[in-house]
Short mmCIF file of C-alpha atoms and ligand atoms in Angstrom, two decimals:
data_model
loop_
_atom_site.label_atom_id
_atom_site.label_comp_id
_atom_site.label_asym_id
_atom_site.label_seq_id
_atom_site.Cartn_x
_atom_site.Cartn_y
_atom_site.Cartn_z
CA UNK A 1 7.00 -27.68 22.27
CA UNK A 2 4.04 -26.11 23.95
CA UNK A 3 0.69 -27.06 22.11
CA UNK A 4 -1.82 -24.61 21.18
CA UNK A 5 -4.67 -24.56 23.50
CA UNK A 6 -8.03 -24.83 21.32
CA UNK A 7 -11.10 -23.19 22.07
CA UNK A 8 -14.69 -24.11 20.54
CA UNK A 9 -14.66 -22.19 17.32
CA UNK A 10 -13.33 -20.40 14.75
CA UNK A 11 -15.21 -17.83 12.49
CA UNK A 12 -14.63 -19.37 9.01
CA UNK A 13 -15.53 -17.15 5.90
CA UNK A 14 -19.08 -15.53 7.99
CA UNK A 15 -19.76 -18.62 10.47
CA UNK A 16 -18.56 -19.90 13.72
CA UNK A 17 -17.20 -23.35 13.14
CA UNK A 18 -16.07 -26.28 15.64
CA UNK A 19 -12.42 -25.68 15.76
CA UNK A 20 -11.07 -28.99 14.29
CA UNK A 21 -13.49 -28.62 11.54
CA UNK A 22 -11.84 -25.59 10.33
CA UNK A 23 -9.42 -27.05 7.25
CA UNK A 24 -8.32 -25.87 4.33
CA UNK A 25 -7.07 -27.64 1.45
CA UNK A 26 -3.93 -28.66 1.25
CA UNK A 27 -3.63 -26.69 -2.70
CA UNK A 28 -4.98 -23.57 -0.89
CA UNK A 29 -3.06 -20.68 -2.70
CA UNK A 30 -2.19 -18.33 -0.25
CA UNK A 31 -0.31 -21.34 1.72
CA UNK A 32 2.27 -22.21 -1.32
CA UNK A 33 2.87 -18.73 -2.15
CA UNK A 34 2.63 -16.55 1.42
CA UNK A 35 -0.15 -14.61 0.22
CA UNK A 36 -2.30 -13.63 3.42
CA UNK A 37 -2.49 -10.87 5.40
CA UNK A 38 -3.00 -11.03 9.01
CA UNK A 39 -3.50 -9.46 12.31
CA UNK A 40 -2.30 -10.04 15.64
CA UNK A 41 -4.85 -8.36 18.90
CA UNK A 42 -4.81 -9.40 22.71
CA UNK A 43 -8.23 -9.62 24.71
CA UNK A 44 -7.52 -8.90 28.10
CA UNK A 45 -9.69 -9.96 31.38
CA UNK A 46 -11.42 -6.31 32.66
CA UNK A 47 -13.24 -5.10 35.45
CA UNK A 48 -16.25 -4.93 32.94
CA UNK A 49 -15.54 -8.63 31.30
CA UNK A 50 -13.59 -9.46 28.16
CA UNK A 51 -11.86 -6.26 26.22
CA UNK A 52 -10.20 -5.85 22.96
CA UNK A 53 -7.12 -4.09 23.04
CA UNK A 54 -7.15 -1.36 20.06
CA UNK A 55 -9.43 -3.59 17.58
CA UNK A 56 -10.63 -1.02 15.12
CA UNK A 57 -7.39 -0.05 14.68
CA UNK A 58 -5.63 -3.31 14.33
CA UNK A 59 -8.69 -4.36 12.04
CA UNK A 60 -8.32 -1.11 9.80
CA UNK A 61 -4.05 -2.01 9.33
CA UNK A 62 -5.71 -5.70 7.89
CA UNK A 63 -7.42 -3.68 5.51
CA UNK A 64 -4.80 -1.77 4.99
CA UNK A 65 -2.56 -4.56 4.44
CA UNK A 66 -4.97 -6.06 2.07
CA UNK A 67 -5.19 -3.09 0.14
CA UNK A 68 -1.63 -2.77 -0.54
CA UNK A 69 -1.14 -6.28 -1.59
CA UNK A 70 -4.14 -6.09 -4.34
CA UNK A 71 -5.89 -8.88 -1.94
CA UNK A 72 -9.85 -8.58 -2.38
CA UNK A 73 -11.84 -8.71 1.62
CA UNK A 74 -14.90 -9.70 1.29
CA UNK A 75 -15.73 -8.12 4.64
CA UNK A 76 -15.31 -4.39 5.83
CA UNK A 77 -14.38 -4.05 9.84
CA UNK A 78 -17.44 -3.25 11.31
CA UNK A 79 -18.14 -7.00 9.87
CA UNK A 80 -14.55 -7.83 11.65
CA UNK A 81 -15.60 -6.54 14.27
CA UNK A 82 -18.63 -7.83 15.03
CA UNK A 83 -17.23 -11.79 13.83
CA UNK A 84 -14.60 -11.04 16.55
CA UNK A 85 -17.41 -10.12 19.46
CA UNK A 86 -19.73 -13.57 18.45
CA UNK A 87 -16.43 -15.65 18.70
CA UNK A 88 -15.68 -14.14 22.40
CA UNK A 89 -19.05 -14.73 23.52
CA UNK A 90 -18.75 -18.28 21.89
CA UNK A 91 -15.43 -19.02 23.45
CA UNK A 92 -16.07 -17.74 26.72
CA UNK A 93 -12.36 -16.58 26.18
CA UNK A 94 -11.35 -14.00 28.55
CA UNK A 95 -7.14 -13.63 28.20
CA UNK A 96 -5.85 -14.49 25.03
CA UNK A 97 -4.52 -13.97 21.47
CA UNK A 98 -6.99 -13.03 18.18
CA UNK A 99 -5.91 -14.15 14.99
CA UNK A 100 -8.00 -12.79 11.68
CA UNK A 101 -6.20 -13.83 8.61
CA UNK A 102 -7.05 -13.46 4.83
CA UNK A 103 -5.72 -15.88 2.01
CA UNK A 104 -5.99 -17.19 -1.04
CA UNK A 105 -8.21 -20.71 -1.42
CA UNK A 106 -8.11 -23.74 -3.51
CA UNK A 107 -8.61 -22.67 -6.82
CA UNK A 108 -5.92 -22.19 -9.61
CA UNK A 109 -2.29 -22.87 -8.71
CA UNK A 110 -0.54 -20.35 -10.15
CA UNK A 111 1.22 -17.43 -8.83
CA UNK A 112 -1.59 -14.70 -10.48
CA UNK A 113 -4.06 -15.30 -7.47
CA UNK A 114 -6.95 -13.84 -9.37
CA UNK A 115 -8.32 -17.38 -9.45
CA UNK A 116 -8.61 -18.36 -6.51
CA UNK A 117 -11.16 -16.88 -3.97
CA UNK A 118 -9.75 -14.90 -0.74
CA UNK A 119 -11.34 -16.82 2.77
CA UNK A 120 -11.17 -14.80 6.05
CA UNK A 121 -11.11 -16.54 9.42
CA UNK A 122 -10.74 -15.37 12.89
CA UNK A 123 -9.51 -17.52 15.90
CA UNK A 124 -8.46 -17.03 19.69
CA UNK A 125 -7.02 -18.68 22.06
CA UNK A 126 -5.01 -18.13 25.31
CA UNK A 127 -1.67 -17.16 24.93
CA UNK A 128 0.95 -15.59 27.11
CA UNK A 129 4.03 -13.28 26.35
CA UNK A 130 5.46 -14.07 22.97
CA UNK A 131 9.37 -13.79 25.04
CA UNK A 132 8.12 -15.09 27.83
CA UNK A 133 7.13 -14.00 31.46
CA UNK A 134 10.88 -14.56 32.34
CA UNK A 135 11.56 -12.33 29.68
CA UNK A 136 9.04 -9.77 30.26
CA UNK A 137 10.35 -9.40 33.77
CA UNK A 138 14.44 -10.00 33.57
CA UNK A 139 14.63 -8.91 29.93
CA UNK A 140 15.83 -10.78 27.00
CA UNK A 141 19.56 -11.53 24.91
CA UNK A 142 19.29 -10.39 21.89
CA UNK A 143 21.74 -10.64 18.45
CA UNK A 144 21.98 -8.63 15.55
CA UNK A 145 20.78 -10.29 12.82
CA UNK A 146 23.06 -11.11 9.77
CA UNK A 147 19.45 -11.08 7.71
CA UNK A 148 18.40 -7.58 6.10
CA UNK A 149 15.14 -6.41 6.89
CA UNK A 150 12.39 -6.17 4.15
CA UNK A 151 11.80 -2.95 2.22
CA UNK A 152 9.30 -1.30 0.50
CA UNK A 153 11.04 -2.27 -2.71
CA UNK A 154 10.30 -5.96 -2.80
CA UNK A 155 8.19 -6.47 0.50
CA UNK A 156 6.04 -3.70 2.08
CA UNK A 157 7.11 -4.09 5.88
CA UNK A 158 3.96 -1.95 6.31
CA UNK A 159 1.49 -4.99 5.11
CA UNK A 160 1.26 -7.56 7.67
CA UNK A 161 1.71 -10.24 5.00
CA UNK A 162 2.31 -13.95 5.68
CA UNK A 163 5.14 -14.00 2.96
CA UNK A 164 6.90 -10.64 4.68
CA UNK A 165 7.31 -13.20 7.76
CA UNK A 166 9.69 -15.61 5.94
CA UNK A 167 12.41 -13.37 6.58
CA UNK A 168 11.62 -12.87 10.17
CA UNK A 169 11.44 -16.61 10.40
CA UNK A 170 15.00 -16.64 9.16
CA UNK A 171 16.41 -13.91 11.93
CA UNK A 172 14.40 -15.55 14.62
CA UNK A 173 15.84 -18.97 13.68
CA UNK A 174 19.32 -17.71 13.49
CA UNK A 175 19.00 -15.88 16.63
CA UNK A 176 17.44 -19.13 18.55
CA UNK A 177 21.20 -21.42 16.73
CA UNK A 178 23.18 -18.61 18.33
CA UNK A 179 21.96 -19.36 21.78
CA UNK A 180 19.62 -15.48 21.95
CA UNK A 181 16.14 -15.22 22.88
CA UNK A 182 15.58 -12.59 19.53
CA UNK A 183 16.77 -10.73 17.01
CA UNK A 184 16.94 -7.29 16.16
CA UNK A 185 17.07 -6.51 11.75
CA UNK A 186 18.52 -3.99 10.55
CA UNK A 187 17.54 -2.02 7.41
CA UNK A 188 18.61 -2.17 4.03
CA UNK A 189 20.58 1.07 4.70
CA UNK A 190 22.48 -0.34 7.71
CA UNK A 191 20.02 1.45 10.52
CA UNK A 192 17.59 -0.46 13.02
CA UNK A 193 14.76 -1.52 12.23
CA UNK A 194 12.94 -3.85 14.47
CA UNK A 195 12.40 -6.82 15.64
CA UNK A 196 11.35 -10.27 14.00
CA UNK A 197 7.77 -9.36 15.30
CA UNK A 198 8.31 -6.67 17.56
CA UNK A 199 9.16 -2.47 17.62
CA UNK A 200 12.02 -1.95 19.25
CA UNK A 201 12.54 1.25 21.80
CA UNK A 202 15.82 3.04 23.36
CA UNK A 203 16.20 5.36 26.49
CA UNK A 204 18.83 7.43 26.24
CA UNK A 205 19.63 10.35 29.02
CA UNK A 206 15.62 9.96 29.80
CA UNK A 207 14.86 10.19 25.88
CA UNK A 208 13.07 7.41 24.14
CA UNK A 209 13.67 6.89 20.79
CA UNK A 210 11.91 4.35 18.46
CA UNK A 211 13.23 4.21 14.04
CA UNK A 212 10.56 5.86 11.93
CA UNK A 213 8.10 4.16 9.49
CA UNK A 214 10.40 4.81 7.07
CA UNK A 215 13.05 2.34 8.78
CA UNK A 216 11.28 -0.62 7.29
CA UNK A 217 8.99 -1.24 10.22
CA UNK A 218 5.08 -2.36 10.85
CA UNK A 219 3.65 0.68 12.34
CA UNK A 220 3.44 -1.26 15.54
CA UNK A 221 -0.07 -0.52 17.46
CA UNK A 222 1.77 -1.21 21.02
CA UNK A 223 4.38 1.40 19.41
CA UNK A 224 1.80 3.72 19.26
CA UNK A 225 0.55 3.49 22.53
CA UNK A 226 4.17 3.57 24.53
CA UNK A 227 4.91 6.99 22.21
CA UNK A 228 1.33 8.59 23.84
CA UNK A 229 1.83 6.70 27.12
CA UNK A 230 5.29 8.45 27.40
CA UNK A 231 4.03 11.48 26.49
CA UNK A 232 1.47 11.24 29.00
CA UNK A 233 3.87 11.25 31.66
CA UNK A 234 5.91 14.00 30.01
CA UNK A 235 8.55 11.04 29.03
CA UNK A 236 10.57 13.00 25.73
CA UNK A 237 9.97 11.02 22.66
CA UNK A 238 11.78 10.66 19.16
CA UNK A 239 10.61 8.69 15.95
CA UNK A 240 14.38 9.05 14.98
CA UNK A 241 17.35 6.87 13.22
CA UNK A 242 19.24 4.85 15.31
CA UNK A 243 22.85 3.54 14.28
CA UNK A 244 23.63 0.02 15.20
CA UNK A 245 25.87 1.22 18.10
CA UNK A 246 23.46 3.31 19.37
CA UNK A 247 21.87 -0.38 20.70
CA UNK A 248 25.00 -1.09 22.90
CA UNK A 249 25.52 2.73 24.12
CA UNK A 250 21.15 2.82 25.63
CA UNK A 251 20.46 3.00 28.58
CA UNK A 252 17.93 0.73 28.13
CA UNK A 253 16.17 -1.13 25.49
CA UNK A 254 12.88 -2.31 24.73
CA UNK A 255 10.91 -4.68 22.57
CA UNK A 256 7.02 -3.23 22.00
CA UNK A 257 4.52 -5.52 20.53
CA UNK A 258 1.13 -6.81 20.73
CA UNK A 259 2.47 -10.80 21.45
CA UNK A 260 5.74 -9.48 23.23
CA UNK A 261 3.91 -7.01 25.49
CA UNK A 262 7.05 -4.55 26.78
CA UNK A 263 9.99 -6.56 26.88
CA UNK A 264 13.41 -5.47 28.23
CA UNK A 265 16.71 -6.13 26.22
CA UNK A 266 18.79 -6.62 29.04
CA UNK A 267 22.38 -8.08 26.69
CA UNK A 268 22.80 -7.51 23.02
CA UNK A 269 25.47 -9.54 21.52
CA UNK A 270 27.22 -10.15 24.80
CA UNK A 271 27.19 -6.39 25.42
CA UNK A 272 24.72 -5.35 28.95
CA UNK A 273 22.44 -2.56 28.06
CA UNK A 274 22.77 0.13 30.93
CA UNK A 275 22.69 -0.69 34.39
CA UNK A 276 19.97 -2.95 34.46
CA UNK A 277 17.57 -1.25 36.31
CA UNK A 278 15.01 -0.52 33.18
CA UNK A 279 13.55 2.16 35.14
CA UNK A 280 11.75 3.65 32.13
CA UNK A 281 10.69 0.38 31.01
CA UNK A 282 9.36 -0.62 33.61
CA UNK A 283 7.19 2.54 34.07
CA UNK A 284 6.09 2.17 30.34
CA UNK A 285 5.02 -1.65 31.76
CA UNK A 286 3.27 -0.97 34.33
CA UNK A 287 1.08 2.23 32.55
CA UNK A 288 0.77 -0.49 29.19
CA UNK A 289 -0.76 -2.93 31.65
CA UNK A 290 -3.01 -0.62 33.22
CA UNK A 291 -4.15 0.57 29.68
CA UNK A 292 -4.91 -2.54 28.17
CA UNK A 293 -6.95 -3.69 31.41
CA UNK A 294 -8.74 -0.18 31.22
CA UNK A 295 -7.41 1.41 34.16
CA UNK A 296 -6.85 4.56 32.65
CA UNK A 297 -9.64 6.66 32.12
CA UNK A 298 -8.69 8.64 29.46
CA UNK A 299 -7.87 5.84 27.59
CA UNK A 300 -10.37 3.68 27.93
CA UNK A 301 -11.42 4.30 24.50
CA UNK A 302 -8.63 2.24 23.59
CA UNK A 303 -10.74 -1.21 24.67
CA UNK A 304 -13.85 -2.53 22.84
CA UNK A 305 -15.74 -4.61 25.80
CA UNK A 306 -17.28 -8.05 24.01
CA UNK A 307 -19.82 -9.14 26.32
C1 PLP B 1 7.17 -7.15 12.16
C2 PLP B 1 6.39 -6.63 13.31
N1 PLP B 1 6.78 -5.48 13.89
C3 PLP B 1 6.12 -4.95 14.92
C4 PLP B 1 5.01 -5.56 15.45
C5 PLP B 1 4.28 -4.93 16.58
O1 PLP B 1 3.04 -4.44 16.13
P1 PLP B 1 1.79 -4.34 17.11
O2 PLP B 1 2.24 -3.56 18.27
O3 PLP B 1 0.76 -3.63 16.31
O4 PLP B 1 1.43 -5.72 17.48
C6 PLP B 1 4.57 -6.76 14.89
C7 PLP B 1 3.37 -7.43 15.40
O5 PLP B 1 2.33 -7.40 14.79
C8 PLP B 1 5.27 -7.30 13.79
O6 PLP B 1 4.88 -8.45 13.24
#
């Protein structure tokens, strides 16, 4: 089990703290119940110094995540943004993973979190592919999970919240027994979804296709950016339905997500996906690695430099 490489601080509820010192106690609400939201953004090394990849946006969906879950933020994302520029500078970090997270404290322990105050933190650290740099270059096996994806009913796939996870946990664990690299869920009405933490794509006769919001999916960031990458290079695009067979019958397939990067399905449920040759994908890989590193000028806007 690879261990998680510390850096110097933390940003703890408005201050930068050693990074063993910060703790939480062990009657902290949001742990026994799930209820946090939290955000997942990669800093990249740049030609002009340490940039993060799409932060507004990724700190506007924690909002938004707290907002649908009734979770009070002390903090609006300027704020967020500004904690997550002193902890670069503090780190030094230049490649990595950031991690801003809101929960409920130590307070009353009861499920009605009103009593219990809501603490914010931010932390980074270096981190490569979630799948993988095998995976990201030879593609991964991937199972169908027997687990239903969330849906707005009971869970809102669209929050990132810590207690939505629990039932990625449980595809990604079953998928891990059964001898795959990942799942893929599919929805409450029998369509795809996505994956445990990542969007999934399709090309089809030089068509990609990616399920709707509506499918029971995060409105993936990285999602985002393949749909205007593609569209950049006059790739066709669909936010469409797509049938469970419709994975074996692609061309090729794709994972899309800020910890997975781009990742090629190359075998789903002992089934090859197309030829192998991931030609799209690998075009979509190359343009997403420019774009975070801001290589490409009209999307440099994308990047907020922390130096
Ligand atoms: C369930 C789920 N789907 C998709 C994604 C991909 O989203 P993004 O590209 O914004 O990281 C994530 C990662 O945050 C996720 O947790």
């Amino acid at each position: 089990m690879p261990a998680l490489v510390s850096t110097s601080s933390i940003w703890l509820d408005g201050a930068l703290v050693p990074w063993d010192a910060a703790t939480i106690h062990v009657l902290s609400h949001g742990l026994h119940y799930g209820y946090a939201v939290f955000e997942g953004i990669r800093l990249h090394r740049t030609a002009k110094g340490p940039a993060a990849f799409r932060l507004t946006e990724h700190l506007e969906r924690f909002a938004d995540s707290a907002k649908i879950y009734r979770l009070p933020l002390a903090y609006d994302v300027p704020t967020l943004e500004r904690a997550v520029g002193d902890l670069a500078r503090a780190t030094r970090l230049e490649e990595g993973y950031i991690r801003p997270i809101a929960f409920t404290g130590y307070g009353e322990m009861g499920l009605d979190p009103t009593g219990s105050r809501t603490q914010v933190a931010v932390a980074m650290w270096p981190w490569g592919a979630y799948l993988g740099e095998a995976g990201v270059k030879k593609g991964v096996r991937a199972t169908v999970s027997s687990w239903t994806r969330i849906d707005s009913r009971s869970l809102p796939p669209q929050a990132k919240c810590s207690a939505n996870y629990a039932n990625a946990i449980l595809a990604k664990l079953e998928a891990k027994s059964g001898g795959y690299d990942e799942a893929i869920l599919l929805n409450t009405a029998g369509l795809v979804s996505e994956g445990p933490g990542e969007n999934i794509f399709r090309v089809r006769n030089g068509i990609l296709s990616t399920p709707p919001a509506s499918a029971g999916i995060l409105r993936g960031i990285t999602r985002d950016t393949v749909l205007t990458l593609a569209a950049d290079e006059q790739i066709p695009t669909q936010r469409t339905a797509i049938a469970r067979e419709e994975l074996f019958t692609a061309d090729e397939l794709f994972y899309a997500g800020t910890a997975a990067g781009i990742t090629p399905i190359r075998e789903i449920d002992g089934r090859p996906i197309g030829s192998g040759d991931f030609a799209v994908t690998r075009r979509l890989q190359a343009l997403y690695d420019k774009a975070v590193r801001g290589q490409i000028p009209q999307h440099e806007d994308w990047l907020s430099y922390l130096t």
